[in-house]
GROMACS .gro file of C-alpha atoms in nm:
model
  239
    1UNK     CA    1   0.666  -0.135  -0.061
    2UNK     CA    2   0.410  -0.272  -0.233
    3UNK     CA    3   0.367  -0.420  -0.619
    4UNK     CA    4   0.112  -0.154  -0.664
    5UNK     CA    5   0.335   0.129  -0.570
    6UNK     CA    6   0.635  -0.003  -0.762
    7UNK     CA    7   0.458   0.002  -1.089
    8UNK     CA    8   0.357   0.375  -0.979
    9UNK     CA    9   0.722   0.447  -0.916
   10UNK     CA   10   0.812   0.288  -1.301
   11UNK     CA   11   0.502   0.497  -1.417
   12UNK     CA   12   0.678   0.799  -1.270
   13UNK     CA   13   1.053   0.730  -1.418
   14UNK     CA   14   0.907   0.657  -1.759
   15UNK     CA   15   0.686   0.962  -1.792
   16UNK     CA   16   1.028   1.176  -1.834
   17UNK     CA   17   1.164   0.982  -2.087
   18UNK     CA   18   0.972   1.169  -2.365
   19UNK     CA   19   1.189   1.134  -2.665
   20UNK     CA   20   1.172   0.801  -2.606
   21UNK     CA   21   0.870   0.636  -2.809
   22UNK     CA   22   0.938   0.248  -2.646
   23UNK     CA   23   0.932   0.416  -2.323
   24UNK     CA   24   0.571   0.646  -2.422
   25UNK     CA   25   0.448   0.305  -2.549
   26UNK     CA   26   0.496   0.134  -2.229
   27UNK     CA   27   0.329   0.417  -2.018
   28UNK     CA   28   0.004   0.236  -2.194
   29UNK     CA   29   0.047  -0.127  -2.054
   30UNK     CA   30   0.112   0.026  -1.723
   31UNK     CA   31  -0.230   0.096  -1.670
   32UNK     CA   32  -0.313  -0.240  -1.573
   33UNK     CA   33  -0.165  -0.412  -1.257
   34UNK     CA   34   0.115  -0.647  -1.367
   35UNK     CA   35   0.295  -0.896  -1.163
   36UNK     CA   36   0.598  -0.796  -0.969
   37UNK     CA   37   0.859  -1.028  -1.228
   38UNK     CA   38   0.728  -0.871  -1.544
   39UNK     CA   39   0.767  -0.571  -1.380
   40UNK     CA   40   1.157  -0.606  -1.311
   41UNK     CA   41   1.249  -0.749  -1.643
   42UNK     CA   42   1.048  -0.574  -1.957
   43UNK     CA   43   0.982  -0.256  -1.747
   44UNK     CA   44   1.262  -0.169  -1.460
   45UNK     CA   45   1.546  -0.360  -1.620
   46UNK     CA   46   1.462  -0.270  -1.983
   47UNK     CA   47   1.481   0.105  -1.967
   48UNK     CA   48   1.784   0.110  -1.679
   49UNK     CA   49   1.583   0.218  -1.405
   50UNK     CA   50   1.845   0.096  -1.122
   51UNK     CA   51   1.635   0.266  -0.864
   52UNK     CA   52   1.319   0.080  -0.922
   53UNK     CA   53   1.536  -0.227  -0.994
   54UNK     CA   54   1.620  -0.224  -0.649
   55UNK     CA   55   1.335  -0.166  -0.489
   56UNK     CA   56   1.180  -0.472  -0.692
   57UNK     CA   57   1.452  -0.674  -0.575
   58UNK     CA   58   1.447  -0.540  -0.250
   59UNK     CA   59   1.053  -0.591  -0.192
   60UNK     CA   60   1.088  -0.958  -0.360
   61UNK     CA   61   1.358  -1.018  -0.091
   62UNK     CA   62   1.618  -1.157  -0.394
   63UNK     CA   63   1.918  -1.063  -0.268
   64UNK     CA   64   2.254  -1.052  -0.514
   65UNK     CA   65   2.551  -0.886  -0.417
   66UNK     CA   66   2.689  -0.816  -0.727
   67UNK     CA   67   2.341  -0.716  -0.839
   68UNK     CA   68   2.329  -0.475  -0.602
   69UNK     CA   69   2.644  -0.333  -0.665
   70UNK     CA   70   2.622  -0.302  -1.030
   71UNK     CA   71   2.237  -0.127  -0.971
   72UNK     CA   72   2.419   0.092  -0.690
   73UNK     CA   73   2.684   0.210  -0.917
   74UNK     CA   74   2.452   0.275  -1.210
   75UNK     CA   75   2.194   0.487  -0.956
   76UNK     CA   76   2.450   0.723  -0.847
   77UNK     CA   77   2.589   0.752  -1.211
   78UNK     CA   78   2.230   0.826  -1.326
   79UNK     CA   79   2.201   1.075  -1.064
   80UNK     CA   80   2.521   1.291  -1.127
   81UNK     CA   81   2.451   1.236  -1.569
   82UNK     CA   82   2.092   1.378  -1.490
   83UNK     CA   83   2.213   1.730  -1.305
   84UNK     CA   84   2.529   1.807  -1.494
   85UNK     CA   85   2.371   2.067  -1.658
   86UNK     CA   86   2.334   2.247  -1.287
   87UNK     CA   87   2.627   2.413  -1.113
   88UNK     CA   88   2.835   2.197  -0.890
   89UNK     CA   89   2.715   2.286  -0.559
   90UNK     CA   90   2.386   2.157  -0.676
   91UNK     CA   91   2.520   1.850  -0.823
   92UNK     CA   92   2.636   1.776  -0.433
   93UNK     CA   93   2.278   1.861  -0.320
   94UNK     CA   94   2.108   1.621  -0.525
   95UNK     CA   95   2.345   1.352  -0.515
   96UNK     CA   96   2.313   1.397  -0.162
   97UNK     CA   97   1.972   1.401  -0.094
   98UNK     CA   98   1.925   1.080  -0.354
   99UNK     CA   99   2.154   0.912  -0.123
  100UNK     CA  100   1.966   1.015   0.224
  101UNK     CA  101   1.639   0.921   0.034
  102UNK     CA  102   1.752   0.605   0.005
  103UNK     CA  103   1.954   0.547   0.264
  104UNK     CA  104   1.634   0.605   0.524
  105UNK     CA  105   1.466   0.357   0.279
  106UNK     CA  106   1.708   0.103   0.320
  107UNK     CA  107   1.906   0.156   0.634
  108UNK     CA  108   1.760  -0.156   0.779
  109UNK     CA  109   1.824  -0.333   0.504
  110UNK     CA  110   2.192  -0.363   0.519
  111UNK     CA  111   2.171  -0.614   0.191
  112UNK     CA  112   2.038  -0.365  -0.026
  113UNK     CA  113   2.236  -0.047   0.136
  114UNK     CA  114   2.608  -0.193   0.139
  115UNK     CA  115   2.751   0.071   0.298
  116UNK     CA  116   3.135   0.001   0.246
  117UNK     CA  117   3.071  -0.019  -0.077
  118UNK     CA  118   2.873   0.295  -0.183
  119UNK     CA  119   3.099   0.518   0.086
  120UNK     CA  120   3.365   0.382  -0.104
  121UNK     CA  121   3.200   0.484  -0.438
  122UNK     CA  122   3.117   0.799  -0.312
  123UNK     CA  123   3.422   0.883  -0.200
  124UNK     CA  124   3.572   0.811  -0.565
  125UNK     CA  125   3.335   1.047  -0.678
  126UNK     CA  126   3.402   1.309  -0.435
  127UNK     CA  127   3.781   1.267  -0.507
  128UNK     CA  128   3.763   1.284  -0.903
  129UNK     CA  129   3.539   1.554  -0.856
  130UNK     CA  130   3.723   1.787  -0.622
  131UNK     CA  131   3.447   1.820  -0.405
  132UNK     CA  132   3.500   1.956  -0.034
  133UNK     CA  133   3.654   1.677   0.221
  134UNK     CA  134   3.389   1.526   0.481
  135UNK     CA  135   3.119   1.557   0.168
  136UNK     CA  136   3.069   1.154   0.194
  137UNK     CA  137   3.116   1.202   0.582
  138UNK     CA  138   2.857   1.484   0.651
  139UNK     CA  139   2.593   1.248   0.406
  140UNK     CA  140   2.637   0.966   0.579
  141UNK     CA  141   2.570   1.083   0.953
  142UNK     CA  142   2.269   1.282   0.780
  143UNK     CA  143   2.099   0.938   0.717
  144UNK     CA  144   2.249   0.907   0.996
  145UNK     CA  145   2.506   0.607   0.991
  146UNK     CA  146   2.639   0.581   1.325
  147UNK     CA  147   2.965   0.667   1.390
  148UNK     CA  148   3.062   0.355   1.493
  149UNK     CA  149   2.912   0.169   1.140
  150UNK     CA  150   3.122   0.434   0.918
  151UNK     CA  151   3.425   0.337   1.131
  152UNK     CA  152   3.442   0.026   1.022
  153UNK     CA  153   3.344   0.078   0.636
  154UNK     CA  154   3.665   0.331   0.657
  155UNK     CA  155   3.902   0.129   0.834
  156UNK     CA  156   3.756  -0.181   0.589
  157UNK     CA  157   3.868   0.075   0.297
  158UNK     CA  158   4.194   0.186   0.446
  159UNK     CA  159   4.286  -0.202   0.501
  160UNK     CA  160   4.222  -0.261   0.153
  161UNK     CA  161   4.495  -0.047  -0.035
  162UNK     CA  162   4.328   0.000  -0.338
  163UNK     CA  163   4.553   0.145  -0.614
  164UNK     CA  164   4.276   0.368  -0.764
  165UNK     CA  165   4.366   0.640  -0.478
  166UNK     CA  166   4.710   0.670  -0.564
  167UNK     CA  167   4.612   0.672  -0.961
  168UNK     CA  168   4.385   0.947  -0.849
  169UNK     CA  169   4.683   1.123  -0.719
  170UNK     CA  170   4.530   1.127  -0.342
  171UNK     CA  171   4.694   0.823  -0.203
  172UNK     CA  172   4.531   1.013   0.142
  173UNK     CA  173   4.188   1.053   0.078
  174UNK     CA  174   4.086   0.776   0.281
  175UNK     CA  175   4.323   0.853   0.572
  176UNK     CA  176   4.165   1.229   0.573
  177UNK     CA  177   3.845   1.118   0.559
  178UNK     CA  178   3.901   0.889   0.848
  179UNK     CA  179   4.078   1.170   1.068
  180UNK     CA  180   3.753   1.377   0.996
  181UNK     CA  181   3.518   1.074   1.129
  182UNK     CA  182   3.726   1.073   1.481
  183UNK     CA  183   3.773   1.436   1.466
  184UNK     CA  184   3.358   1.453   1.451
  185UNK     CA  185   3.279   1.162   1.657
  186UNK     CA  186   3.449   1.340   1.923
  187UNK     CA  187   3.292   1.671   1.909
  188UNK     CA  188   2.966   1.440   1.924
  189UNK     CA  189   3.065   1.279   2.232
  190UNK     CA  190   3.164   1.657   2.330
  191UNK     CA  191   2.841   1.857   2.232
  192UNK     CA  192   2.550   1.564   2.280
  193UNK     CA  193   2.382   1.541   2.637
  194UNK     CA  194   2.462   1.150   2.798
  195UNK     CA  195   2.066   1.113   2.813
  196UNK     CA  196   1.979   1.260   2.438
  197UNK     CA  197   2.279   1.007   2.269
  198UNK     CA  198   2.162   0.795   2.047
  199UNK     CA  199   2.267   0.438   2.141
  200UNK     CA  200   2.308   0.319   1.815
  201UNK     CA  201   2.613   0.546   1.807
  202UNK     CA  202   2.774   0.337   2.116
  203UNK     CA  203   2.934   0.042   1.944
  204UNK     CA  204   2.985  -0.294   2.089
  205UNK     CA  205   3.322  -0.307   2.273
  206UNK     CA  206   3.284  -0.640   2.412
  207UNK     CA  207   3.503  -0.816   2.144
  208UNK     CA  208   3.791  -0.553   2.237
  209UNK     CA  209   4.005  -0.457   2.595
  210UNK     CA  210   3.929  -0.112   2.645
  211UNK     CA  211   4.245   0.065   2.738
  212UNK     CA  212   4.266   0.319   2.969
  213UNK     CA  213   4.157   0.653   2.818
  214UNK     CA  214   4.028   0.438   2.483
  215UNK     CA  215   3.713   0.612   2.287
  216UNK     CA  216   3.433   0.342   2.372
  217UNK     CA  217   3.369   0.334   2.007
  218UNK     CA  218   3.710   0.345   1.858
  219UNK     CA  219   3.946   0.059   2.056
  220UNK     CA  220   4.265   0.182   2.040
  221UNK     CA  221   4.409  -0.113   1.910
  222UNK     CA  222   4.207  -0.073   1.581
  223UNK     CA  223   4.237   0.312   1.587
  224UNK     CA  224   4.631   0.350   1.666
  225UNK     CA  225   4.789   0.199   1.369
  226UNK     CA  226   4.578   0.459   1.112
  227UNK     CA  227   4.634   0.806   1.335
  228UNK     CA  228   5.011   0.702   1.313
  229UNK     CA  229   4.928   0.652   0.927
  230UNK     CA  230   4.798   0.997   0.850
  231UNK     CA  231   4.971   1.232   0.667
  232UNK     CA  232   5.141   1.544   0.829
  233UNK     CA  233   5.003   1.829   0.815
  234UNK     CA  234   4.949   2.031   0.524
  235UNK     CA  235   4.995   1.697   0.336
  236UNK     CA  236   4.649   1.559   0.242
  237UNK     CA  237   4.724   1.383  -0.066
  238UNK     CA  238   4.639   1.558  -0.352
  239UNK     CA  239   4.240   1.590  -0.209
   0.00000   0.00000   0.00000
């Protein structure tokens, strides 16, 4: 993307802030071409557009972690805060289509789409929210994430043992939403034609032994020790 089109995109954003006079006032100097810096800090940064943010930081190749982070939680708290007004269902729409958008955008980009961390996030939101299980899931492979790449964010997350699920009251979540990745990887190896597979979705096995009746993209070694894990049935955790 270039400078041109991320002033347009700050042009955009500030054009619906119109009870906001510093924003209407800055709609004025964006009709000249300013440099890609300015742009970030009195423009992007000043008015909390985390969106264009990232994109400037993106297209200037500056990469931050915990800059990303921070502008990745504030976009998908922008996102929900601007359709609250709208009934749930369509909250989930939007929300997910921001994240597609985006994640099409920046799929190749794994820097500036950390994907452990905003499945993570989204699945916090999904949780407090009481939204349907396999919403974060059914996104994801949408962008599409390969199987194999949401694997390993999830079993990352499971690993981790945060205490917010069990605050939450869903000490599960993660586990369920891990059961529903195998559950669907499966039905893709099931329902997809050997030729017309993507082979993105094959993950590297060469770092593992491949047992005897193993799912090439799940060793067993790795995948054992969290079926064993999982709730029993009828016991989801609170989700």
């Amino acid at each position: 993307m270039d400078v041109a089109q991320l002033q347009l995109n700050i042009y955009s954003s500030l054009e619906h802030m119109t009870s906001n006079t510093a924003a209407q006032e800055a709609l004025k100097e964006l009709n000249n071409l300013i440099d890609i810096s300015t742009l970030y800090s009195q423009y992007a940064e000043k008015f909390d557009l985390a969106e264009c943010q990232l994109a400037i930081i993106h297209c200037a190749g500056h990469h931050d972690t915990l800059l990303v982070q921070k502008l990745w939680r504030q976009l998908l708290a922008q996102e929900i805060n601007s359709s609250l007004h709208l009934p749930q269902v369509s909250v989930m729409s939007s929300l997910r289509n921001k994240i597609v958008t985006l994640g099409n955008s920046y799929q190749t980009a794994e820097k500036f789409f950390p994907l452990q961390f905003i499945v993570h996030q989204l699945e916090l939101i999904s949780c407090k929210r009481g939204w349907e299980e396999g919403w974060v899931l059914d996104t994801m492979l949408q962008i599409p994430i390969s199987h194999s790449a949401l694997h390993g964010a999830y079993t990352c997350l499971v690993q981790l043992k945060l205490p917010c699920w069990e605050q939450l009251g869903a000490p599960f979540h993660l586990h369920t939403a891990l059961s529903l990745l195998l559950t669907s990887y499966v039905n893709h190896l099931k329902t997809a034609p050997l030729l017309q597979r993507k082979t993105r979705d094959v993950p590297d096995t060469r770092p593992y032994r491949r047992a005897r009746g193993g799912s090439p993209g799940f060793p067993l070694h790795r995948t054992r020790p969290y079926l064993r894990s999982l709730p029993l049935q009828g016991a989801t955790g609170g989700v």
